[in-house]
């Protein structure tokens, strides 16, 4: 089966060129001007930008959090992802403390069986011992070349000594890890203070997770990485202060990769002070959404290439689940839905406002995650031989984001009411039309993508 995408403009990390794209089976066959149909089905893409399928390097599907399970599993989350132009996710798999990585992987392989988009796994290191050290190599051999560690959350954090040991092991095998950076002790103390003062509502959430708690943890992580002499990824970086710590480490000569998320680019922390409990609870995630000045610093860093990727940290809960924290903000399950809107938000708030170019959008949503997570050029670029994962984006359409229009299982969106510049016309996953005019045409069919080493 051949498809010819005609008259569009192909976006790569280095620019935008007018070109047709011939898809043959699952692969891109030719990119060039005035290509002949030669029996292919022709799709007119006039006026549209053709982006490589977006890669979301940070999702949590079917994850147990705070005594409940995320609203989206792989079946619903991956369909929402496709609708948002994301053709591949890298989800956080993991064992419970005390289990082997192999056991954690087998659980996630089962969970992912219903995925509609392609997927990989980061493996969470929530324990450190000789067995896990050995298993790191097994994971690498299985195509799981990226890992995750936490500097907060007692159920998952392993402490500075073991973070250092794990980083040394990753250097030996050529793996890379993302790290959740917040200072656990400071957060615990601030929560105690808030509770003692009777401040039990969602407004206490950002106040007990201040920017300094993130910046301190980023600084500490980067010193540990310096001692281990290995690159690391700071995931969901949310503040100007944390960015400064990254700059300092880079000036020392360290390789540091940075991810941020749409919630830190388009929302600000007044959302937590809304009148009703549920209006604030909707936005509870960690790190919390921040101040306007942080948002501006992140946009500048995106524009000048200091931030490498924009992922979602999609971790969705229904409003009923958020109700669990009505009497105590620490019991609100933390996380936001995002996979359905990452592309349109970045285009609307970034490209359409002139903050970033389409090429920069392509880098942070597709090309850089593909390189960082070892699947470039199979993914992350529209070029002969690459998987034909393509987002046909029409910049001329105007729309409004509505929770009632989402297909994700949370049933609401934190981006309610945002007017969008542009919309996704079609999404192709390995050459097959997966989304047409907002309708997801597939369920299941996603493939595990074994990944190689970082090449960014
Ligand atoms: N932050 C969240 O808000 N939820 C899940 C994990 C995380 O880091
Ligand atoms: Zn996360």
GROMACS .gro file of C-alpha atoms and ligand atoms in nm:
model
  465
    1UNK     CA    1   0.000   0.000   0.000
    2UNK     CA    2   0.141   0.337  -0.107
    3UNK     CA    3   0.028   0.684   0.002
    4UNK     CA    4   0.149   1.014  -0.142
    5UNK     CA    5   0.118   1.318   0.086
    6UNK     CA    6   0.117   1.603  -0.167
    7UNK     CA    7   0.179   1.977  -0.149
    8UNK     CA    8   0.268   2.000   0.221
    9UNK     CA    9   0.575   2.142   0.396
   10UNK     CA   10   0.801   1.892   0.568
   11UNK     CA   11   0.935   1.999   0.906
   12UNK     CA   12   1.264   1.871   1.044
   13UNK     CA   13   1.485   1.985   1.330
   14UNK     CA   14   1.673   2.207   1.088
   15UNK     CA   15   1.393   2.377   0.898
   16UNK     CA   16   1.083   2.355   0.681
   17UNK     CA   17   1.088   2.260   0.313
   18UNK     CA   18   0.805   2.226   0.062
   19UNK     CA   19   0.799   1.857  -0.035
   20UNK     CA   20   0.579   1.560  -0.113
   21UNK     CA   21   0.620   1.243   0.090
   22UNK     CA   22   0.575   0.899  -0.063
   23UNK     CA   23   0.494   0.628   0.191
   24UNK     CA   24   0.548   0.266   0.091
   25UNK     CA   25   0.411   0.018   0.342
   26UNK     CA   26   0.536   0.116   0.689
   27UNK     CA   27   0.823   0.334   0.569
   28UNK     CA   28   0.890   0.670   0.411
   29UNK     CA   29   1.014   0.592   0.058
   30UNK     CA   30   1.084   0.934  -0.097
   31UNK     CA   31   1.074   1.298   0.013
   32UNK     CA   32   1.089   1.542  -0.278
   33UNK     CA   33   0.918   1.795  -0.501
   34UNK     CA   34   0.647   1.702  -0.752
   35UNK     CA   35   0.652   1.328  -0.687
   36UNK     CA   36   0.444   1.116  -0.925
   37UNK     CA   37   0.160   0.917  -0.772
   38UNK     CA   38   0.248   0.595  -0.957
   39UNK     CA   39  -0.059   0.416  -0.818
   40UNK     CA   40  -0.033   0.558  -0.466
   41UNK     CA   41  -0.337   0.698  -0.288
   42UNK     CA   42  -0.292   1.077  -0.301
   43UNK     CA   43  -0.372   1.295   0.002
   44UNK     CA   44  -0.372   1.670  -0.055
   45UNK     CA   45  -0.175   1.836   0.226
   46UNK     CA   46  -0.184   2.190   0.085
   47UNK     CA   47  -0.130   2.447   0.358
   48UNK     CA   48  -0.023   2.182   0.609
   49UNK     CA   49   0.299   2.122   0.798
   50UNK     CA   50   0.415   1.761   0.805
   51UNK     CA   51   0.587   1.682   1.132
   52UNK     CA   52   0.751   1.352   1.219
   53UNK     CA   53   0.524   1.166   1.463
   54UNK     CA   54   0.568   1.317   1.807
   55UNK     CA   55   0.741   1.109   2.074
   56UNK     CA   56   0.635   1.150   2.434
   57UNK     CA   57   0.926   1.044   2.652
   58UNK     CA   58   0.734   1.070   2.977
   59UNK     CA   59   0.403   0.894   3.033
   60UNK     CA   60   0.251   0.699   3.319
   61UNK     CA   61  -0.018   0.466   3.190
   62UNK     CA   62  -0.178   0.214   3.425
   63UNK     CA   63   0.029   0.327   3.721
   64UNK     CA   64  -0.064   0.282   4.085
   65UNK     CA   65  -0.037   0.614   4.269
   66UNK     CA   66  -0.155   0.699   4.620
   67UNK     CA   67  -0.379   0.395   4.657
   68UNK     CA   68  -0.545   0.427   4.319
   69UNK     CA   69  -0.459   0.359   3.954
   70UNK     CA   70  -0.426   0.617   3.678
   71UNK     CA   71  -0.743   0.669   3.479
   72UNK     CA   72  -0.566   0.594   3.151
   73UNK     CA   73  -0.427   0.252   3.079
   74UNK     CA   74  -0.230   0.178   2.764
   75UNK     CA   75  -0.545   0.126   2.556
   76UNK     CA   76  -0.706   0.462   2.635
   77UNK     CA   77  -0.384   0.659   2.688
   78UNK     CA   78  -0.228   0.551   2.361
   79UNK     CA   79  -0.540   0.639   2.161
   80UNK     CA   80  -0.546   0.983   2.324
   81UNK     CA   81  -0.175   1.013   2.244
   82UNK     CA   82  -0.236   0.932   1.876
   83UNK     CA   83  -0.514   1.190   1.862
   84UNK     CA   84  -0.257   1.443   1.984
   85UNK     CA   85  -0.003   1.344   1.716
   86UNK     CA   86   0.206   1.122   1.943
   87UNK     CA   87   0.297   0.804   1.761
   88UNK     CA   88   0.533   0.670   2.027
   89UNK     CA   89   0.544   0.696   2.405
   90UNK     CA   90   0.820   0.591   2.640
   91UNK     CA   91   0.635   0.491   2.956
   92UNK     CA   92   0.780   0.444   3.302
   93UNK     CA   93   0.786   0.075   3.385
   94UNK     CA   94   0.904  -0.045   3.721
   95UNK     CA   95   0.908  -0.310   3.990
   96UNK     CA   96   0.791  -0.247   4.345
   97UNK     CA   97   1.078  -0.215   4.592
   98UNK     CA   98   1.221  -0.561   4.653
   99UNK     CA   99   1.122  -0.701   4.312
  100UNK     CA  100   1.352  -0.759   4.016
  101UNK     CA  101   1.361  -0.532   3.713
  102UNK     CA  102   1.263  -0.835   3.504
  103UNK     CA  103   0.944  -0.868   3.707
  104UNK     CA  104   0.869  -0.497   3.660
  105UNK     CA  105   0.926  -0.534   3.289
  106UNK     CA  106   0.698  -0.836   3.258
  107UNK     CA  107   0.419  -0.640   3.430
  108UNK     CA  108   0.456  -0.350   3.188
  109UNK     CA  109   0.477  -0.576   2.885
  110UNK     CA  110   0.135  -0.713   2.981
  111UNK     CA  111  -0.010  -0.369   3.051
  112UNK     CA  112   0.108  -0.244   2.711
  113UNK     CA  113  -0.052  -0.524   2.509
  114UNK     CA  114  -0.349  -0.299   2.422
  115UNK     CA  115  -0.139  -0.003   2.306
  116UNK     CA  116  -0.247   0.165   1.983
  117UNK     CA  117   0.074   0.368   1.937
  118UNK     CA  118   0.432   0.245   1.942
  119UNK     CA  119   0.601   0.235   2.278
  120UNK     CA  120   0.917   0.178   2.475
  121UNK     CA  121   0.986   0.164   2.847
  122UNK     CA  122   1.216   0.346   3.084
  123UNK     CA  123   1.296   0.115   3.375
  124UNK     CA  124   1.260   0.256   3.725
  125UNK     CA  125   1.547   0.189   3.966
  126UNK     CA  126   1.378   0.200   4.306
  127UNK     CA  127   1.623  -0.028   4.489
  128UNK     CA  128   1.996  -0.086   4.460
  129UNK     CA  129   2.175  -0.419   4.502
  130UNK     CA  130   2.403  -0.653   4.306
  131UNK     CA  131   2.110  -0.821   4.131
  132UNK     CA  132   1.970  -0.495   4.001
  133UNK     CA  133   2.316  -0.383   3.896
  134UNK     CA  134   2.343  -0.701   3.685
  135UNK     CA  135   1.994  -0.658   3.545
  136UNK     CA  136   2.080  -0.313   3.409
  137UNK     CA  137   2.282  -0.485   3.136
  138UNK     CA  138   1.995  -0.724   3.063
  139UNK     CA  139   1.763  -0.428   3.024
  140UNK     CA  140   2.004  -0.263   2.781
  141UNK     CA  141   2.018  -0.585   2.579
  142UNK     CA  142   1.635  -0.589   2.567
  143UNK     CA  143   1.621  -0.240   2.416
  144UNK     CA  144   1.543  -0.064   2.742
  145UNK     CA  145   1.830   0.179   2.746
  146UNK     CA  146   1.689   0.452   2.969
  147UNK     CA  147   1.602   0.445   3.336
  148UNK     CA  148   1.434   0.655   3.603
  149UNK     CA  149   1.524   0.748   3.956
  150UNK     CA  150   1.345   0.958   4.215
  151UNK     CA  151   1.492   1.198   4.469
  152UNK     CA  152   1.151   1.217   4.635
  153UNK     CA  153   0.860   0.974   4.705
  154UNK     CA  154   0.957   0.719   4.976
  155UNK     CA  155   0.813   0.428   4.775
  156UNK     CA  156   1.061   0.491   4.495
  157UNK     CA  157   1.358   0.698   4.612
  158UNK     CA  158   1.687   0.525   4.678
  159UNK     CA  159   1.905   0.790   4.843
  160UNK     CA  160   2.213   0.976   4.724
  161UNK     CA  161   2.461   0.692   4.782
  162UNK     CA  162   2.266   0.451   4.567
  163UNK     CA  163   2.189   0.714   4.304
  164UNK     CA  164   2.565   0.756   4.273
  165UNK     CA  165   2.621   0.378   4.244
  166UNK     CA  166   2.347   0.349   3.983
  167UNK     CA  167   2.490   0.639   3.783
  168UNK     CA  168   2.832   0.469   3.783
  169UNK     CA  169   2.675   0.147   3.657
  170UNK     CA  170   2.490   0.336   3.382
  171UNK     CA  171   2.819   0.490   3.274
  172UNK     CA  172   2.968   0.139   3.241
  173UNK     CA  173   2.684   0.007   3.024
  174UNK     CA  174   2.611   0.327   2.829
  175UNK     CA  175   2.261   0.375   2.970
  176UNK     CA  176   2.100   0.702   3.070
  177UNK     CA  177   1.856   0.796   3.343
  178UNK     CA  178   1.593   1.060   3.395
  179UNK     CA  179   1.561   1.183   3.750
  180UNK     CA  180   1.269   1.337   3.938
  181UNK     CA  181   1.431   1.621   4.130
  182UNK     CA  182   1.263   1.749   4.444
  183UNK     CA  183   1.401   1.758   4.800
  184UNK     CA  184   1.195   1.503   4.994
  185UNK     CA  185   1.294   1.620   5.344
  186UNK     CA  186   1.209   1.983   5.280
  187UNK     CA  187   0.873   1.888   5.129
  188UNK     CA  188   0.789   1.667   5.428
  189UNK     CA  189   0.874   1.948   5.670
  190UNK     CA  190   0.665   2.202   5.481
  191UNK     CA  191   0.372   1.959   5.469
  192UNK     CA  192   0.395   1.919   5.847
  193UNK     CA  193   0.389   2.298   5.885
  194UNK     CA  194   0.090   2.336   5.651
  195UNK     CA  195  -0.104   2.065   5.835
  196UNK     CA  196  -0.020   2.214   6.176
  197UNK     CA  197  -0.161   2.544   6.050
  198UNK     CA  198  -0.478   2.368   5.934
  199UNK     CA  199  -0.411   2.455   5.568
  200UNK     CA  200  -0.546   2.136   5.413
  201UNK     CA  201  -0.661   2.259   5.071
  202UNK     CA  202  -0.497   2.240   4.727
  203UNK     CA  203  -0.345   2.587   4.783
  204UNK     CA  204  -0.094   2.418   5.013
  205UNK     CA  205   0.030   2.192   4.734
  206UNK     CA  206   0.256   2.445   4.555
  207UNK     CA  207   0.358   2.606   4.884
  208UNK     CA  208   0.494   2.278   5.017
  209UNK     CA  209   0.686   2.207   4.695
  210UNK     CA  210   0.862   2.540   4.636
  211UNK     CA  211   1.106   2.611   4.355
  212UNK     CA  212   1.400   2.579   4.596
  213UNK     CA  213   1.306   2.217   4.665
  214UNK     CA  214   1.347   2.145   4.295
  215UNK     CA  215   1.662   2.355   4.247
  216UNK     CA  216   1.836   2.193   4.544
  217UNK     CA  217   1.763   1.845   4.411
  218UNK     CA  218   1.876   1.936   4.060
  219UNK     CA  219   2.199   2.076   4.200
  220UNK     CA  220   2.257   1.763   4.411
  221UNK     CA  221   2.180   1.528   4.124
  222UNK     CA  222   2.418   1.713   3.896
  223UNK     CA  223   2.698   1.692   4.155
  224UNK     CA  224   2.633   1.317   4.186
  225UNK     CA  225   2.642   1.285   3.807
  226UNK     CA  226   2.967   1.484   3.800
  227UNK     CA  227   3.119   1.246   4.055
  228UNK     CA  228   3.000   0.948   3.851
  229UNK     CA  229   3.117   1.118   3.531
  230UNK     CA  230   2.801   1.046   3.338
  231UNK     CA  231   2.525   1.244   3.162
  232UNK     CA  232   2.176   1.262   3.314
  233UNK     CA  233   1.830   1.385   3.221
  234UNK     CA  234   1.646   1.627   3.448
  235UNK     CA  235   1.282   1.540   3.382
  236UNK     CA  236   0.988   1.780   3.412
  237UNK     CA  237   1.208   2.079   3.493
  238UNK     CA  238   0.972   2.356   3.597
  239UNK     CA  239   1.157   2.660   3.732
  240UNK     CA  240   1.407   2.930   3.645
  241UNK     CA  241   1.603   2.838   3.960
  242UNK     CA  242   1.644   2.476   3.849
  243UNK     CA  243   1.747   2.590   3.504
  244UNK     CA  244   2.024   2.799   3.663
  245UNK     CA  245   2.158   2.483   3.830
  246UNK     CA  246   2.167   2.312   3.491
  247UNK     CA  247   2.355   2.607   3.342
  248UNK     CA  248   2.608   2.590   3.624
  249UNK     CA  249   2.671   2.220   3.563
  250UNK     CA  250   2.699   2.273   3.188
  251UNK     CA  251   2.955   2.547   3.250
  252UNK     CA  252   3.155   2.288   3.448
  253UNK     CA  253   3.153   2.082   3.130
  254UNK     CA  254   2.882   1.831   3.223
  255UNK     CA  255   2.637   1.683   2.974
  256UNK     CA  256   2.289   1.749   3.108
  257UNK     CA  257   1.967   1.687   2.917
  258UNK     CA  258   1.653   1.877   3.014
  259UNK     CA  259   1.286   1.794   2.968
  260UNK     CA  260   0.997   2.024   3.049
  261UNK     CA  261   0.621   1.976   3.008
  262UNK     CA  262   0.326   2.177   2.868
  263UNK     CA  263   0.180   2.238   3.214
  264UNK     CA  264   0.488   2.446   3.301
  265UNK     CA  265   0.469   2.635   2.971
  266UNK     CA  266   0.102   2.734   2.963
  267UNK     CA  267  -0.033   2.726   3.322
  268UNK     CA  268   0.059   2.930   3.631
  269UNK     CA  269   0.014   2.865   4.000
  270UNK     CA  270  -0.295   3.079   4.055
  271UNK     CA  271  -0.487   2.766   3.947
  272UNK     CA  272  -0.437   2.633   4.303
  273UNK     CA  273  -0.613   2.926   4.464
  274UNK     CA  274  -0.942   2.886   4.283
  275UNK     CA  275  -1.256   2.890   4.495
  276UNK     CA  276  -1.362   2.528   4.486
  277UNK     CA  277  -1.157   2.229   4.601
  278UNK     CA  278  -1.192   2.045   4.271
  279UNK     CA  279  -1.083   2.340   4.058
  280UNK     CA  280  -0.751   2.342   4.245
  281UNK     CA  281  -0.721   1.964   4.276
  282UNK     CA  282  -0.746   1.928   3.898
  283UNK     CA  283  -0.399   2.080   3.870
  284UNK     CA  284  -0.218   1.891   4.146
  285UNK     CA  285   0.098   1.740   4.002
  286UNK     CA  286   0.463   1.728   4.104
  287UNK     CA  287   0.645   1.952   4.055
  288UNK     CA  288   0.348   2.189   4.077
  289UNK     CA  289   0.278   2.444   3.806
  290UNK     CA  290   0.481   2.757   3.871
  291UNK     CA  291   0.497   3.133   3.832
  292UNK     CA  292   0.481   3.347   3.520
  293UNK     CA  293   0.854   3.431   3.550
  294UNK     CA  294   0.938   3.058   3.550
  295UNK     CA  295   0.721   3.007   3.245
  296UNK     CA  296   0.901   3.287   3.059
  297UNK     CA  297   1.241   3.142   3.154
  298UNK     CA  298   1.135   2.803   3.015
  299UNK     CA  299   1.018   2.952   2.685
  300UNK     CA  300   1.348   3.134   2.646
  301UNK     CA  301   1.538   2.817   2.723
  302UNK     CA  302   1.332   2.632   2.464
  303UNK     CA  303   1.404   2.898   2.205
  304UNK     CA  304   1.779   2.893   2.267
  305UNK     CA  305   1.809   2.515   2.283
  306UNK     CA  306   1.881   2.479   2.656
  307UNK     CA  307   1.576   2.253   2.691
  308UNK     CA  308   1.599   1.937   2.484
  309UNK     CA  309   1.252   1.784   2.501
  310UNK     CA  310   0.891   1.862   2.589
  311UNK     CA  311   0.711   1.556   2.727
  312UNK     CA  312   0.381   1.542   2.914
  313UNK     CA  313   0.431   1.346   3.239
  314UNK     CA  314   0.081   1.225   3.150
  315UNK     CA  315  -0.055   1.075   3.473
  316UNK     CA  316  -0.430   1.110   3.460
  317UNK     CA  317  -0.697   1.085   3.726
  318UNK     CA  318  -1.069   1.150   3.709
  319UNK     CA  319  -1.219   1.423   3.921
  320UNK     CA  320  -1.373   1.148   4.138
  321UNK     CA  321  -1.022   1.020   4.207
  322UNK     CA  322  -0.902   1.373   4.285
  323UNK     CA  323  -1.182   1.387   4.548
  324UNK     CA  324  -0.975   1.149   4.765
  325UNK     CA  325  -0.787   1.455   4.885
  326UNK     CA  326  -1.083   1.677   4.972
  327UNK     CA  327  -0.990   1.679   5.343
  328UNK     CA  328  -0.613   1.657   5.295
  329UNK     CA  329  -0.425   1.793   4.993
  330UNK     CA  330  -0.149   1.531   5.030
  331UNK     CA  331  -0.403   1.263   4.940
  332UNK     CA  332  -0.494   1.418   4.604
  333UNK     CA  333  -0.347   1.179   4.345
  334UNK     CA  334  -0.077   1.379   4.169
  335UNK     CA  335  -0.070   1.407   3.795
  336UNK     CA  336  -0.233   1.562   3.489
  337UNK     CA  337  -0.360   1.437   3.156
  338UNK     CA  338  -0.165   1.584   2.864
  339UNK     CA  339  -0.098   1.345   2.576
  340UNK     CA  340  -0.394   1.464   2.374
  341UNK     CA  341  -0.285   1.827   2.359
  342UNK     CA  342   0.095   1.852   2.373
  343UNK     CA  343   0.143   1.924   2.001
  344UNK     CA  344  -0.135   2.176   1.963
  345UNK     CA  345  -0.031   2.355   2.283
  346UNK     CA  346   0.328   2.386   2.170
  347UNK     CA  347   0.222   2.513   1.831
  348UNK     CA  348  -0.031   2.757   1.979
  349UNK     CA  349   0.174   2.898   2.265
  350UNK     CA  350   0.513   2.856   2.098
  351UNK     CA  351   0.512   2.870   1.719
  352UNK     CA  352   0.204   3.086   1.658
  353UNK     CA  353   0.329   3.346   1.908
  354UNK     CA  354   0.675   3.352   1.750
  355UNK     CA  355   0.848   3.219   2.063
  356UNK     CA  356   0.986   2.915   1.881
  357UNK     CA  357   1.015   2.807   1.520
  358UNK     CA  358   0.842   2.502   1.371
  359UNK     CA  359   1.190   2.344   1.352
  360UNK     CA  360   1.240   2.397   1.726
  361UNK     CA  361   0.899   2.243   1.790
  362UNK     CA  362   1.004   1.945   1.578
  363UNK     CA  363   1.328   1.912   1.774
  364UNK     CA  364   1.169   1.907   2.119
  365UNK     CA  365   0.869   1.689   2.027
  366UNK     CA  366   1.024   1.443   1.785
  367UNK     CA  367   1.387   1.464   1.679
  368UNK     CA  368   1.550   1.515   2.019
  369UNK     CA  369   1.346   1.252   2.205
  370UNK     CA  370   1.425   1.006   1.925
  371UNK     CA  371   1.798   1.078   1.960
  372UNK     CA  372   1.796   1.096   2.339
  373UNK     CA  373   1.608   0.768   2.367
  374UNK     CA  374   1.800   0.584   2.097
  375UNK     CA  375   1.547   0.535   1.817
  376UNK     CA  376   1.667   0.792   1.562
  377UNK     CA  377   1.642   0.787   1.258
  378UNK     CA  378   1.381   0.512   1.269
  379UNK     CA  379   1.167   0.766   1.454
  380UNK     CA  380   1.188   1.146   1.486
  381UNK     CA  381   1.237   1.239   1.120
  382UNK     CA  382   1.057   1.219   0.786
  383UNK     CA  383   1.328   1.069   0.567
  384UNK     CA  384   1.363   0.769   0.333
  385UNK     CA  385   1.382   0.452   0.541
  386UNK     CA  386   1.222   0.602   0.852
  387UNK     CA  387   0.896   0.473   0.993
  388UNK     CA  388   0.615   0.664   0.823
  389UNK     CA  389   0.494   0.827   1.146
  390UNK     CA  390   0.361   1.161   1.026
  391UNK     CA  391   0.147   1.438   1.172
  392UNK     CA  392  -0.037   1.652   0.917
  393UNK     CA  393  -0.085   1.984   1.097
  394UNK     CA  394  -0.310   2.257   0.961
  395UNK     CA  395  -0.202   2.591   1.111
  396UNK     CA  396  -0.506   2.776   0.971
  397UNK     CA  397  -0.775   2.602   1.179
  398UNK     CA  398  -0.894   2.769   1.499
  399UNK     CA  399  -1.044   2.565   1.781
  400UNK     CA  400  -1.098   2.561   2.157
  401UNK     CA  401  -0.976   2.282   2.387
  402UNK     CA  402  -1.267   2.124   2.574
  403UNK     CA  403  -1.269   1.843   2.829
  404UNK     CA  404  -1.597   1.727   2.678
  405UNK     CA  405  -1.414   1.665   2.350
  406UNK     CA  406  -1.129   1.456   2.495
  407UNK     CA  407  -1.105   1.079   2.459
  408UNK     CA  408  -0.866   1.027   2.752
  409UNK     CA  409  -1.014   0.860   3.058
  410UNK     CA  410  -0.967   1.155   3.297
  411UNK     CA  411  -1.278   1.318   3.150
  412UNK     CA  412  -1.137   1.668   3.191
  413UNK     CA  413  -0.844   1.869   3.063
  414UNK     CA  414  -0.628   2.117   3.253
  415UNK     CA  415  -0.619   2.316   2.928
  416UNK     CA  416  -0.994   2.383   2.917
  417UNK     CA  417  -1.090   2.688   2.713
  418UNK     CA  418  -0.752   2.751   2.549
  419UNK     CA  419  -0.799   2.874   2.193
  420UNK     CA  420  -0.573   2.685   1.962
  421UNK     CA  421  -0.386   2.796   1.655
  422UNK     CA  422  -0.409   2.503   1.422
  423UNK     CA  423  -0.525   2.145   1.448
  424UNK     CA  424  -0.414   1.800   1.350
  425UNK     CA  425  -0.572   1.683   1.024
  426UNK     CA  426  -0.425   1.335   1.006
  427UNK     CA  427  -0.183   1.112   1.190
  428UNK     CA  428  -0.006   0.821   1.021
  429UNK     CA  429   0.149   0.544   1.228
  430UNK     CA  430   0.396   0.333   1.030
  431UNK     CA  431   0.215   0.424   0.709
  432UNK     CA  432  -0.141   0.355   0.829
  433UNK     CA  433  -0.392   0.632   0.877
  434UNK     CA  434  -0.448   0.628   1.254
  435UNK     CA  435  -0.631   0.958   1.303
  436UNK     CA  436  -0.845   1.149   1.058
  437UNK     CA  437  -1.001   1.484   1.147
  438UNK     CA  438  -1.000   1.409   1.520
  439UNK     CA  439  -1.127   1.051   1.487
  440UNK     CA  440  -0.896   0.777   1.607
  441UNK     CA  441  -0.933   0.490   1.362
  442UNK     CA  442  -0.731   0.226   1.543
  443UNK     CA  443  -0.724   0.039   1.870
  444UNK     CA  444  -0.431  -0.189   1.951
  445UNK     CA  445  -0.157  -0.246   1.697
  446UNK     CA  446   0.117  -0.049   1.877
  447UNK     CA  447   0.462  -0.209   1.876
  448UNK     CA  448   0.738  -0.229   2.132
  449UNK     CA  449   1.039  -0.039   1.998
  450UNK     CA  450   1.371  -0.176   2.118
  451UNK     CA  451   1.600   0.123   2.154
  452UNK     CA  452   1.972   0.181   2.131
  453UNK     CA  453   2.200   0.419   2.319
  454UNK     CA  454   2.155   0.794   2.344
  455UNK     CA  455   2.277   0.982   2.039
  456UNK     CA  456   2.193   1.345   2.118
  457LIG     N1  457   0.451   1.364   3.905
  457LIG     C1  458   0.318   1.357   3.905
  457LIG     O1  459   0.251   1.458   3.920
  457LIG     N2  460   0.261   1.235   3.890
  457LIG     C2  461   0.332   1.117   3.867
  457LIG     C3  462   0.476   1.124   3.882
  457LIG     C4  463   0.533   1.258   3.891
  457LIG     O2  464   0.650   1.275   3.887
  458LIG    ZN1  465   0.645   1.138   3.578
   0.00000   0.00000   0.00000
